[in-house]
Amino acid sequence: MRTVLVTGPGGAGRTTVAAATALAGAGRGARTLLISPDAIPGFPSATGPARVTDTLWSVRTDSAEHFRAELLALQDQLSGVLGLLGGNRLDGEELTELPGSGQLALLQSLRRAARGDWSRHGYDLLVVDLPPLREALAVLALPEQLRRYLRRLLPQERQAARALRPMLAQLAGVPMPAQWLYEAAARRDAELAEVQALIEDRATTLRLVAEPGPAAEDALRTARTGLALQGLRVDALVANRVLPRHSADPWFAALAAQQEKYLDHWREEWAAEAPPLELPHLGRDPQGPGDLAALTAPAGGDIAAAVAVDARGTGRAEDPWWIEESEAPEGRGGGDGPDGILIWCLRLPGAVKKDLQLVRRGSELLLTVGPFHRIVPLESALRRCTVSGASLTDGVLRVRFTPDPDLWPTTG
């Protein structure tokens, strides 16, 4: 299944572009599902798949309903503990969703789409209307982060046998975690793994939507590095609401000239990754499928390309990082391990050296680039090495690993 994740700075029209993308994909015959938290004019508002056209369905995520269902289910699991503590059960009607529930509801929708819960025959194309850019990056990183927390807090391999729990609890002086807690953690890990697999799939890409201007330029420049750090590939940078050029009105001409200046910047900065594609300003907010179809009408060729999606297209064409091997240090040779220094490489376009922090901790590498943070597990070969240096050149971070002779003894 081809997946297109649509995001951009707040107010840039990402929901419009997501809906137009889905409509264009369905128009090409792809069975398409659109997921959005917002109401789209002319589209159904159902929380389950509702038919828009013969090949297009839409789902509106309901974060409040998801929050109530999850909390009530957790309350049922904890009913015994609540009874011992004298706690009072909460009714669904008195529950108000908390901050962050929207992100979890979105992940649940992605999982259901990945599993095919909403279609007996599956979809060819999934289009997801994500939150604004910074929040979207945090949401896409969440499955990997939560799975790491679960593995650290409740490692499955350390579950004590049920027969030994009373004795271990007496020896430790504290009650052992109940079996249901490990089972619940295992279920959550499996669910998050499905979402993470969808995000990391080679047929998944990100589509950025921005209205040309100074605020959008700053947001895109900052997010560009975060996208690379998470290994997300951008398939298009859609410049939305582009004004007509050469207007006779001086006021409109000045606005169009400002947009053109930023479009020139984007063409230069994003040329290698996702050359900007333009969607015109309709003079009003789109009010239904007819207006969305107008955005896909050919105009110089690239407007249709900006929103039309080939359901057979592939996503990221290459891994976000790779390993190179340099020449062997003097005096080293033989042995079962590598003879030279291993160099772990990661593309970080737009990264600045002063904003970069790198820490090796056990079998993980902790990377911080400006406001973005990621913990990356090292491959087996790198775990038997020590970090001997790092450099940032031409947008590529190169971390040097020297084989540890205690872990990779030489034979000659």
mmCIF file of C-alpha atoms in Angstrom:
data_model
loop_
_atom_site.group_PDB
_atom_site.id
_atom_site.type_symbol
_atom_site.label_atom_id
_atom_site.label_comp_id
_atom_site.label_asym_id
_atom_site.label_seq_id
_atom_site.Cartn_x
_atom_site.Cartn_y
_atom_site.Cartn_z
ATOM 1 C CA MET A 1 0.000 0.000 0.000
ATOM 2 C CA ARG A 2 1.259 3.448 -0.946
ATOM 3 C CA THR A 3 1.029 5.948 1.938
ATOM 4 C CA VAL A 4 1.263 9.726 1.695
ATOM 5 C CA LEU A 5 1.530 11.683 4.951
ATOM 6 C CA VAL A 6 0.569 15.331 4.507
ATOM 7 C CA THR A 7 1.722 18.101 6.843
ATOM 8 C CA GLY A 8 3.009 21.651 6.863
ATOM 9 C CA PRO A 9 3.029 24.836 8.931
ATOM 10 C CA GLY A 10 -0.295 25.642 10.589
ATOM 11 C CA GLY A 11 -2.798 27.336 8.303
ATOM 12 C CA ALA A 12 -0.980 26.390 5.097
ATOM 13 C CA GLY A 13 -3.858 24.294 3.737
ATOM 14 C CA ARG A 14 -2.559 20.821 4.472
ATOM 15 C CA THR A 15 -6.102 19.387 4.860
ATOM 16 C CA THR A 16 -7.048 20.779 1.439
ATOM 17 C CA VAL A 17 -3.965 19.264 -0.196
ATOM 18 C CA ALA A 18 -4.538 15.937 1.588
ATOM 19 C CA ALA A 19 -8.122 15.799 0.294
ATOM 20 C CA ALA A 20 -7.032 16.817 -3.222
ATOM 21 C CA THR A 21 -4.287 14.167 -3.153
ATOM 22 C CA ALA A 22 -6.805 11.489 -2.162
ATOM 23 C CA LEU A 23 -9.290 12.644 -4.792
ATOM 24 C CA ALA A 24 -6.623 12.639 -7.514
ATOM 25 C CA GLY A 25 -5.393 9.182 -6.522
ATOM 26 C CA ALA A 26 -8.936 7.805 -6.554
ATOM 27 C CA GLY A 27 -9.476 9.450 -9.934
ATOM 28 C CA ARG A 28 -6.668 7.297 -11.285
ATOM 29 C CA GLY A 29 -8.471 4.174 -10.154
ATOM 30 C CA ALA A 30 -6.636 3.551 -6.859
ATOM 31 C CA ARG A 31 -8.773 2.374 -3.946
ATOM 32 C CA THR A 32 -8.038 5.285 -1.637
ATOM 33 C CA LEU A 33 -8.617 6.014 2.050
ATOM 34 C CA LEU A 34 -8.289 9.533 3.467
ATOM 35 C CA ILE A 35 -7.798 9.964 7.221
ATOM 36 C CA SER A 36 -8.257 13.439 8.705
ATOM 37 C CA PRO A 37 -9.123 14.900 12.123
ATOM 38 C CA ASP A 38 -10.896 17.856 10.490
ATOM 39 C CA ALA A 39 -14.179 18.230 8.657
ATOM 40 C CA ILE A 40 -13.727 18.605 4.891
ATOM 41 C CA PRO A 41 -16.432 20.455 2.962
ATOM 42 C CA GLY A 42 -18.340 18.073 0.732
ATOM 43 C CA PHE A 43 -16.896 14.972 2.457
ATOM 44 C CA PRO A 44 -18.743 12.774 5.012
ATOM 45 C CA SER A 45 -17.900 13.291 8.702
ATOM 46 C CA ALA A 46 -18.221 9.643 9.757
ATOM 47 C CA THR A 47 -15.676 8.104 12.162
ATOM 48 C CA GLY A 48 -15.792 4.934 10.084
ATOM 49 C CA PRO A 49 -15.026 4.695 6.366
ATOM 50 C CA ALA A 50 -17.640 6.609 4.372
ATOM 51 C CA ARG A 51 -17.767 6.513 0.598
ATOM 52 C CA VAL A 52 -16.952 9.781 -1.199
ATOM 53 C CA THR A 53 -16.634 8.413 -4.742
ATOM 54 C CA ASP A 54 -16.562 4.926 -6.226
ATOM 55 C CA THR A 55 -12.903 4.500 -5.237
ATOM 56 C CA LEU A 56 -12.506 7.005 -2.387
ATOM 57 C CA TRP A 57 -13.412 6.621 1.284
ATOM 58 C CA SER A 58 -12.788 9.006 4.164
ATOM 59 C CA VAL A 59 -12.465 8.605 7.939
ATOM 60 C CA ARG A 60 -12.602 11.405 10.479
ATOM 61 C CA THR A 61 -10.661 10.613 13.651
ATOM 62 C CA ASP A 62 -12.544 11.257 16.905
ATOM 63 C CA SER A 63 -9.936 11.832 19.600
ATOM 64 C CA ALA A 64 -12.518 12.360 22.368
ATOM 65 C CA GLU A 65 -14.210 9.024 21.709
ATOM 66 C CA HIS A 66 -10.860 7.235 21.491
ATOM 67 C CA PHE A 67 -9.758 8.762 24.819
ATOM 68 C CA ARG A 68 -12.961 7.653 26.574
ATOM 69 C CA ALA A 69 -12.760 4.112 25.201
ATOM 70 C CA GLU A 70 -9.091 3.693 26.177
ATOM 71 C CA LEU A 71 -9.543 5.075 29.707
ATOM 72 C CA LEU A 72 -12.643 3.011 30.397
ATOM 73 C CA ALA A 73 -10.829 -0.132 29.223
ATOM 74 C CA LEU A 74 -7.868 0.673 31.498
ATOM 75 C CA GLN A 75 -10.276 1.265 34.371
ATOM 76 C CA ASP A 76 -11.750 -2.197 33.852
ATOM 77 C CA GLN A 77 -8.271 -3.751 33.989
ATOM 78 C CA LEU A 78 -7.496 -1.914 37.213
ATOM 79 C CA SER A 79 -10.862 -2.626 38.841
ATOM 80 C CA GLY A 80 -9.333 -4.876 41.514
ATOM 81 C CA VAL A 81 -6.700 -2.327 42.501
ATOM 82 C CA LEU A 82 -9.237 0.505 42.519
ATOM 83 C CA GLY A 83 -11.469 -1.550 44.788
ATOM 84 C CA LEU A 84 -8.666 -2.125 47.286
ATOM 85 C CA LEU A 85 -7.846 1.585 47.292
ATOM 86 C CA GLY A 86 -11.459 2.600 47.679
ATOM 87 C CA GLY A 87 -11.467 4.421 44.347
ATOM 88 C CA ASN A 88 -14.632 5.439 42.566
ATOM 89 C CA ARG A 89 -15.140 4.494 38.933
ATOM 90 C CA LEU A 90 -15.481 7.208 36.326
ATOM 91 C CA ASP A 91 -18.365 7.248 33.870
ATOM 92 C CA GLY A 92 -17.765 7.852 30.192
ATOM 93 C CA GLU A 93 -19.968 10.959 30.253
ATOM 94 C CA GLU A 94 -17.709 12.720 32.762
ATOM 95 C CA LEU A 95 -14.467 12.087 30.903
ATOM 96 C CA THR A 96 -12.867 15.008 29.054
ATOM 97 C CA GLU A 97 -9.955 14.225 26.770
ATOM 98 C CA LEU A 98 -6.505 15.299 27.889
ATOM 99 C CA PRO A 99 -3.727 16.920 25.820
ATOM 100 C CA GLY A 100 -2.039 14.343 23.629
ATOM 101 C CA SER A 101 -5.150 12.241 23.043
ATOM 102 C CA GLY A 102 -5.372 13.440 19.448
ATOM 103 C CA GLN A 103 -1.936 12.034 18.650
ATOM 104 C CA LEU A 104 -2.813 8.646 20.141
ATOM 105 C CA ALA A 105 -6.107 8.568 18.229
ATOM 106 C CA LEU A 106 -4.193 9.259 15.012
ATOM 107 C CA LEU A 107 -1.782 6.392 15.701
ATOM 108 C CA GLN A 108 -4.738 4.093 16.336
ATOM 109 C CA SER A 109 -6.246 5.094 12.975
ATOM 110 C CA LEU A 110 -2.930 4.406 11.225
ATOM 111 C CA ARG A 111 -2.781 0.974 12.842
ATOM 112 C CA ARG A 112 -6.301 0.114 11.746
ATOM 113 C CA ALA A 113 -5.572 1.233 8.204
ATOM 114 C CA ALA A 114 -2.332 -0.783 8.119
ATOM 115 C CA ARG A 115 -4.140 -3.893 9.349
ATOM 116 C CA GLY A 116 -6.929 -3.491 6.799
ATOM 117 C CA ASP A 117 -9.605 -3.258 9.519
ATOM 118 C CA TRP A 118 -11.638 -0.827 7.415
ATOM 119 C CA SER A 119 -11.640 -2.720 4.148
ATOM 120 C CA ARG A 120 -12.070 -6.378 3.352
ATOM 121 C CA HIS A 121 -10.016 -6.015 0.166
ATOM 122 C CA GLY A 122 -7.532 -3.398 1.356
ATOM 123 C CA TYR A 123 -6.543 -0.062 -0.120
ATOM 124 C CA ASP A 124 -4.031 0.880 -2.778
ATOM 125 C CA LEU A 125 -3.440 4.367 -1.402
ATOM 126 C CA LEU A 126 -3.625 5.806 2.104
ATOM 127 C CA VAL A 127 -3.557 9.600 2.522
ATOM 128 C CA VAL A 128 -3.200 10.953 6.052
ATOM 129 C CA ASP A 129 -3.862 14.549 7.070
ATOM 130 C CA LEU A 130 -1.312 15.066 9.862
ATOM 131 C CA PRO A 131 -1.166 17.860 12.478
ATOM 132 C CA PRO A 132 1.024 20.952 11.861
ATOM 133 C CA LEU A 133 4.653 20.269 10.999
ATOM 134 C CA ARG A 134 6.420 20.293 14.383
ATOM 135 C CA GLU A 135 3.629 18.295 16.018
ATOM 136 C CA ALA A 136 3.552 15.879 13.080
ATOM 137 C CA LEU A 137 7.251 15.101 13.466
ATOM 138 C CA ALA A 138 6.686 14.355 17.148
ATOM 139 C CA VAL A 139 3.739 12.065 16.350
ATOM 140 C CA LEU A 140 5.679 10.119 13.711
ATOM 141 C CA ALA A 141 8.536 9.585 16.188
ATOM 142 C CA LEU A 142 6.171 8.455 18.951
ATOM 143 C CA PRO A 143 5.832 4.725 18.096
ATOM 144 C CA GLU A 144 9.602 4.189 18.186
ATOM 145 C CA GLN A 145 9.928 6.170 21.427
ATOM 146 C CA LEU A 146 7.052 4.430 23.218
ATOM 147 C CA ARG A 147 8.329 0.991 22.210
ATOM 148 C CA ARG A 148 11.724 1.844 23.671
ATOM 149 C CA TYR A 149 10.119 2.957 26.945
ATOM 150 C CA LEU A 150 8.114 -0.262 27.165
ATOM 151 C CA ARG A 151 11.191 -2.416 26.559
ATOM 152 C CA ARG A 152 13.152 -0.568 29.249
ATOM 153 C CA LEU A 153 10.393 -0.449 31.878
ATOM 154 C CA LEU A 154 8.858 -3.896 31.321
ATOM 155 C CA PRO A 155 11.358 -6.125 29.471
ATOM 156 C CA GLN A 156 9.500 -9.246 28.410
ATOM 157 C CA GLU A 157 12.510 -11.502 28.901
ATOM 158 C CA ARG A 158 12.571 -10.669 32.624
ATOM 159 C CA GLN A 159 9.078 -11.824 33.427
ATOM 160 C CA ALA A 160 9.148 -14.032 36.475
ATOM 161 C CA ALA A 161 7.378 -17.360 36.341
ATOM 162 C CA ARG A 162 4.000 -17.218 38.050
ATOM 163 C CA ALA A 163 4.989 -19.875 40.577
ATOM 164 C CA LEU A 164 7.992 -17.796 41.681
ATOM 165 C CA ARG A 165 6.161 -14.472 42.022
ATOM 166 C CA PRO A 166 5.112 -14.813 45.682
ATOM 167 C CA MET A 167 8.629 -15.874 46.744
ATOM 168 C CA LEU A 168 10.310 -13.107 44.712
ATOM 169 C CA ALA A 169 7.907 -10.540 46.112
ATOM 170 C CA GLN A 170 8.729 -11.660 49.663
ATOM 171 C CA LEU A 171 12.480 -11.547 49.010
ATOM 172 C CA ALA A 172 12.339 -8.162 47.337
ATOM 173 C CA GLY A 173 9.949 -6.680 49.844
ATOM 174 C CA VAL A 174 7.794 -5.195 47.086
ATOM 175 C CA PRO A 175 4.953 -6.718 45.061
ATOM 176 C CA MET A 176 5.945 -8.102 41.667
ATOM 177 C CA PRO A 177 4.255 -6.636 38.585
ATOM 178 C CA ALA A 178 1.097 -8.518 37.708
ATOM 179 C CA GLN A 179 1.126 -10.755 34.666
ATOM 180 C CA TRP A 180 -1.581 -8.665 33.004
ATOM 181 C CA LEU A 181 0.787 -5.698 33.028
ATOM 182 C CA TYR A 182 3.375 -7.581 30.969
ATOM 183 C CA GLU A 183 0.664 -8.871 28.664
ATOM 184 C CA ALA A 184 -0.750 -5.373 28.175
ATOM 185 C CA ALA A 185 2.746 -4.046 27.428
ATOM 186 C CA ALA A 186 3.283 -6.816 24.866
ATOM 187 C CA ARG A 187 -0.006 -5.965 23.141
ATOM 188 C CA ARG A 188 0.864 -2.268 23.038
ATOM 189 C CA ASP A 189 4.312 -3.028 21.671
ATOM 190 C CA ALA A 190 2.801 -5.129 18.880
ATOM 191 C CA GLU A 191 0.323 -2.368 18.010
ATOM 192 C CA LEU A 192 3.028 0.299 17.969
ATOM 193 C CA ALA A 193 5.248 -1.959 15.854
ATOM 194 C CA GLU A 194 2.531 -2.060 13.177
ATOM 195 C CA VAL A 195 2.368 1.750 13.066
ATOM 196 C CA GLN A 196 6.164 2.063 13.069
ATOM 197 C CA ALA A 197 6.368 -0.396 10.170
ATOM 198 C CA LEU A 198 3.888 1.710 8.196
ATOM 199 C CA ILE A 199 5.850 4.925 8.845
ATOM 200 C CA GLU A 200 9.182 3.312 7.929
ATOM 201 C CA ASP A 201 7.849 1.455 4.874
ATOM 202 C CA ARG A 202 9.626 2.243 1.624
ATOM 203 C CA ALA A 203 6.259 3.093 0.054
ATOM 204 C CA THR A 204 5.565 5.822 2.638
ATOM 205 C CA THR A 205 6.467 9.443 1.923
ATOM 206 C CA LEU A 206 5.807 12.840 3.436
ATOM 207 C CA ARG A 207 4.169 15.667 1.514
ATOM 208 C CA LEU A 208 4.933 19.186 2.791
ATOM 209 C CA VAL A 209 2.435 22.006 2.260
ATOM 210 C CA ALA A 210 3.429 25.643 2.761
ATOM 211 C CA GLU A 211 2.270 29.081 1.668
ATOM 212 C CA PRO A 212 5.309 30.973 0.341
ATOM 213 C CA GLY A 213 6.426 33.515 2.926
ATOM 214 C CA PRO A 214 8.948 34.195 5.716
ATOM 215 C CA ALA A 215 7.174 32.166 8.431
ATOM 216 C CA ALA A 216 6.918 29.093 6.220
ATOM 217 C CA GLU A 217 10.548 29.407 5.148
ATOM 218 C CA ASP A 218 11.738 29.377 8.768
ATOM 219 C CA ALA A 219 9.508 26.414 9.623
ATOM 220 C CA LEU A 220 10.666 24.378 6.620
ATOM 221 C CA ARG A 221 14.334 25.118 7.226
ATOM 222 C CA THR A 222 14.051 23.924 10.842
ATOM 223 C CA ALA A 223 11.976 20.863 10.026
ATOM 224 C CA ARG A 224 14.185 19.755 7.147
ATOM 225 C CA THR A 225 16.819 18.433 9.519
ATOM 226 C CA GLY A 226 14.211 16.787 11.742
ATOM 227 C CA LEU A 227 12.785 14.941 8.751
ATOM 228 C CA ALA A 228 16.222 13.590 7.858
ATOM 229 C CA LEU A 229 16.928 12.578 11.463
ATOM 230 C CA GLN A 230 13.743 10.498 11.510
ATOM 231 C CA GLY A 231 14.517 8.972 8.102
ATOM 232 C CA LEU A 232 11.407 10.467 6.479
ATOM 233 C CA ARG A 233 11.483 11.133 2.735
ATOM 234 C CA VAL A 234 9.661 14.109 1.241
ATOM 235 C CA ASP A 235 8.022 13.368 -2.129
ATOM 236 C CA ALA A 236 6.786 16.916 -2.805
ATOM 237 C CA LEU A 237 6.966 20.413 -1.378
ATOM 238 C CA VAL A 238 3.624 21.917 -2.344
ATOM 239 C CA ALA A 239 3.554 25.701 -2.500
ATOM 240 C CA ASN A 240 -0.090 26.443 -1.783
ATOM 241 C CA ARG A 241 -2.211 29.510 -2.535
ATOM 242 C CA VAL A 242 0.206 30.940 -5.100
ATOM 243 C CA LEU A 243 -1.061 34.272 -6.407
ATOM 244 C CA PRO A 244 -1.253 35.112 -10.122
ATOM 245 C CA ARG A 245 1.875 36.780 -11.418
ATOM 246 C CA HIS A 246 2.015 40.060 -13.356
ATOM 247 C CA SER A 247 -1.088 41.518 -11.740
ATOM 248 C CA ALA A 248 -1.972 45.081 -12.761
ATOM 249 C CA ASP A 249 -2.860 45.825 -9.132
ATOM 250 C CA PRO A 250 0.286 47.108 -7.334
ATOM 251 C CA TRP A 251 -0.801 45.556 -4.014
ATOM 252 C CA PHE A 252 -1.329 42.064 -5.491
ATOM 253 C CA ALA A 253 1.818 42.434 -7.583
ATOM 254 C CA ALA A 254 3.868 43.123 -4.429
ATOM 255 C CA LEU A 255 2.437 40.052 -2.671
ATOM 256 C CA ALA A 256 3.092 37.887 -5.737
ATOM 257 C CA ALA A 257 6.660 39.192 -5.942
ATOM 258 C CA GLN A 258 7.243 38.290 -2.275
ATOM 259 C CA GLN A 259 5.920 34.789 -2.884
ATOM 260 C CA GLU A 260 8.163 34.436 -5.917
ATOM 261 C CA LYS A 261 11.206 35.381 -3.853
ATOM 262 C CA TYR A 262 10.567 32.572 -1.385
ATOM 263 C CA LEU A 263 9.726 30.142 -4.166
ATOM 264 C CA ASP A 264 13.155 30.872 -5.642
ATOM 265 C CA HIS A 265 14.723 30.021 -2.263
ATOM 266 C CA TRP A 266 12.777 26.755 -2.065
ATOM 267 C CA ARG A 267 13.705 25.758 -5.598
ATOM 268 C CA GLU A 268 17.356 26.155 -4.658
ATOM 269 C CA GLU A 269 17.234 24.486 -1.226
ATOM 270 C CA TRP A 270 14.897 21.607 -2.092
ATOM 271 C CA ALA A 271 15.980 20.920 -5.676
ATOM 272 C CA ALA A 272 17.662 17.613 -4.855
ATOM 273 C CA GLU A 273 14.911 16.323 -2.549
ATOM 274 C CA ALA A 274 11.523 17.653 -3.601
ATOM 275 C CA PRO A 275 11.382 20.532 -6.104
ATOM 276 C CA PRO A 276 8.501 22.863 -5.153
ATOM 277 C CA LEU A 277 5.214 22.357 -6.978
ATOM 278 C CA GLU A 278 2.628 25.127 -7.116
ATOM 279 C CA LEU A 279 -1.108 25.180 -6.408
ATOM 280 C CA PRO A 280 -3.021 28.330 -7.311
ATOM 281 C CA HIS A 281 -5.001 30.543 -4.979
ATOM 282 C CA LEU A 282 -8.667 30.007 -5.889
ATOM 283 C CA GLY A 283 -9.706 33.336 -4.404
ATOM 284 C CA ARG A 284 -11.700 31.459 -1.738
ATOM 285 C CA ASP A 285 -11.457 28.432 0.497
ATOM 286 C CA PRO A 286 -12.234 25.194 -1.402
ATOM 287 C CA GLN A 287 -15.840 24.209 -0.780
ATOM 288 C CA GLY A 288 -16.025 20.655 -2.039
ATOM 289 C CA PRO A 289 -14.771 18.053 -4.511
ATOM 290 C CA GLY A 290 -15.369 20.432 -7.419
ATOM 291 C CA ASP A 291 -12.943 23.013 -6.053
ATOM 292 C CA LEU A 292 -10.452 20.277 -5.163
ATOM 293 C CA ALA A 293 -10.645 18.962 -8.712
ATOM 294 C CA ALA A 294 -9.882 22.473 -9.944
ATOM 295 C CA LEU A 295 -6.583 22.327 -8.078
ATOM 296 C CA THR A 296 -5.635 19.207 -10.049
ATOM 297 C CA ALA A 297 -6.450 20.733 -13.439
ATOM 298 C CA PRO A 298 -3.334 20.893 -15.628
ATOM 299 C CA ALA A 299 -1.616 24.254 -15.518
ATOM 300 C CA GLY A 300 1.924 24.028 -16.746
ATOM 301 C CA GLY A 301 1.973 20.320 -15.888
ATOM 302 C CA ASP A 302 3.148 20.512 -12.299
ATOM 303 C CA ILE A 303 -0.137 21.274 -10.504
ATOM 304 C CA ALA A 304 -1.557 17.863 -11.383
ATOM 305 C CA ALA A 305 1.748 16.273 -10.386
ATOM 306 C CA ALA A 306 1.583 18.034 -7.025
ATOM 307 C CA VAL A 307 -1.566 16.268 -5.916
ATOM 308 C CA ALA A 308 -1.853 13.208 -8.159
ATOM 309 C CA VAL A 309 -0.295 10.070 -6.719
ATOM 310 C CA ASP A 310 0.736 6.920 -8.501
ATOM 311 C CA ALA A 311 -0.407 4.195 -6.132
ATOM 312 C CA ARG A 312 2.370 1.969 -7.422
ATOM 313 C CA GLY A 313 5.061 4.513 -6.560
ATOM 314 C CA THR A 314 7.816 3.613 -4.169
ATOM 315 C CA GLY A 315 8.799 5.693 -1.211
ATOM 316 C CA ARG A 316 12.265 6.226 0.154
ATOM 317 C CA ALA A 317 14.796 5.036 -2.380
ATOM 318 C CA GLU A 318 17.699 4.655 -0.019
ATOM 319 C CA ASP A 319 18.451 4.151 3.644
ATOM 320 C CA PRO A 320 18.819 7.339 5.705
ATOM 321 C CA TRP A 321 22.175 6.141 7.025
ATOM 322 C CA TRP A 322 24.899 3.806 5.899
ATOM 323 C CA ILE A 323 28.308 2.462 6.962
ATOM 324 C CA GLU A 324 31.605 3.006 5.184
ATOM 325 C CA GLU A 325 35.012 1.514 5.962
ATOM 326 C CA SER A 326 38.230 3.516 5.833
ATOM 327 C CA GLU A 327 41.795 2.282 5.562
ATOM 328 C CA ALA A 328 43.256 0.295 8.421
ATOM 329 C CA PRO A 329 45.278 2.182 11.007
ATOM 330 C CA GLU A 330 49.022 1.520 10.901
ATOM 331 C CA GLY A 331 49.972 -1.680 12.634
ATOM 332 C CA ARG A 332 46.525 -3.215 12.414
ATOM 333 C CA GLY A 333 45.756 -6.239 10.284
ATOM 334 C CA GLY A 334 44.394 -9.725 10.439
ATOM 335 C CA GLY A 335 41.806 -10.772 12.984
ATOM 336 C CA ASP A 336 38.159 -11.619 12.483
ATOM 337 C CA GLY A 337 36.810 -8.065 12.576
ATOM 338 C CA PRO A 338 37.216 -5.123 10.209
ATOM 339 C CA ASP A 339 40.755 -3.980 9.562
ATOM 340 C CA GLY A 340 39.881 -0.296 9.298
ATOM 341 C CA ILE A 341 37.751 2.339 10.949
ATOM 342 C CA LEU A 342 34.011 2.071 10.376
ATOM 343 C CA ILE A 343 32.247 5.321 9.530
ATOM 344 C CA TRP A 344 28.544 5.617 10.317
ATOM 345 C CA CYS A 345 26.978 8.203 7.996
ATOM 346 C CA LEU A 346 23.703 10.071 8.288
ATOM 347 C CA ARG A 347 22.370 12.767 5.966
ATOM 348 C CA LEU A 348 21.343 15.848 7.935
ATOM 349 C CA PRO A 349 20.663 18.618 5.391
ATOM 350 C CA GLY A 350 20.549 22.022 7.000
ATOM 351 C CA ALA A 351 22.201 20.867 10.224
ATOM 352 C CA VAL A 352 24.556 23.306 11.969
ATOM 353 C CA LYS A 353 27.534 22.015 13.931
ATOM 354 C CA LYS A 354 26.818 24.127 17.005
ATOM 355 C CA ASP A 355 23.308 22.630 17.283
ATOM 356 C CA LEU A 356 24.545 19.047 17.050
ATOM 357 C CA GLN A 357 25.082 16.795 20.078
ATOM 358 C CA LEU A 358 26.138 13.150 19.940
ATOM 359 C CA VAL A 359 26.464 10.719 22.851
ATOM 360 C CA ARG A 360 27.304 7.005 22.761
ATOM 361 C CA ARG A 361 25.576 5.052 25.520
ATOM 362 C CA GLY A 362 25.978 1.311 25.462
ATOM 363 C CA SER A 363 24.474 -0.063 22.261
ATOM 364 C CA GLU A 364 22.738 3.193 21.368
ATOM 365 C CA LEU A 365 23.653 6.533 19.842
ATOM 366 C CA LEU A 366 21.868 9.585 21.220
ATOM 367 C CA LEU A 367 21.513 12.291 18.569
ATOM 368 C CA THR A 368 20.279 15.828 19.130
ATOM 369 C CA VAL A 369 20.029 18.317 16.254
ATOM 370 C CA GLY A 370 18.528 21.617 17.354
ATOM 371 C CA PRO A 371 15.052 20.867 18.771
ATOM 372 C CA PHE A 372 15.029 17.288 17.442
ATOM 373 C CA HIS A 373 16.184 14.218 19.324
ATOM 374 C CA ARG A 374 16.503 10.552 18.421
ATOM 375 C CA ILE A 375 18.019 7.471 20.037
ATOM 376 C CA VAL A 376 19.352 5.069 17.407
ATOM 377 C CA PRO A 377 20.305 1.439 18.171
ATOM 378 C CA LEU A 378 23.721 0.575 16.762
ATOM 379 C CA GLU A 379 24.306 -2.340 14.452
ATOM 380 C CA SER A 380 26.152 -5.359 15.806
ATOM 381 C CA ALA A 381 29.501 -4.428 14.240
ATOM 382 C CA LEU A 382 29.434 -0.913 15.711
ATOM 383 C CA ARG A 383 28.652 -2.166 19.208
ATOM 384 C CA ARG A 384 32.117 -3.760 19.283
ATOM 385 C CA CYS A 385 33.784 -0.433 18.519
ATOM 386 C CA THR A 386 34.548 2.786 20.334
ATOM 387 C CA VAL A 387 33.604 6.222 19.005
ATOM 388 C CA SER A 388 36.822 7.903 17.876
ATOM 389 C CA GLY A 389 35.465 11.117 16.377
ATOM 390 C CA ALA A 390 32.736 12.778 14.340
ATOM 391 C CA SER A 391 32.400 15.444 11.668
ATOM 392 C CA LEU A 392 29.638 17.281 9.834
ATOM 393 C CA THR A 393 30.507 18.023 6.211
ATOM 394 C CA ASP A 394 28.220 18.946 3.319
ATOM 395 C CA GLY A 395 25.130 18.009 5.278
ATOM 396 C CA VAL A 396 26.362 14.520 6.214
ATOM 397 C CA LEU A 397 27.225 13.498 9.772
ATOM 398 C CA ARG A 398 30.091 11.005 9.864
ATOM 399 C CA VAL A 399 30.805 9.191 13.127
ATOM 400 C CA ARG A 400 34.066 7.218 13.277
ATOM 401 C CA PHE A 401 34.092 3.878 15.097
ATOM 402 C CA THR A 402 37.381 2.156 15.896
ATOM 403 C CA PRO A 403 37.237 -1.627 16.529
ATOM 404 C CA ASP A 404 37.812 -2.423 20.202
ATOM 405 C CA PRO A 405 40.713 -4.959 20.391
ATOM 406 C CA ASP A 406 39.177 -6.515 23.507
ATOM 407 C CA LEU A 407 36.015 -7.299 21.599
ATOM 408 C CA TRP A 408 37.698 -7.944 18.247
ATOM 409 C CA PRO A 409 41.111 -9.437 19.076
ATOM 410 C CA THR A 410 43.731 -9.496 16.329
ATOM 411 C CA THR A 411 45.556 -12.681 15.354
ATOM 412 C CA GLY A 412 48.651 -11.249 13.809
#
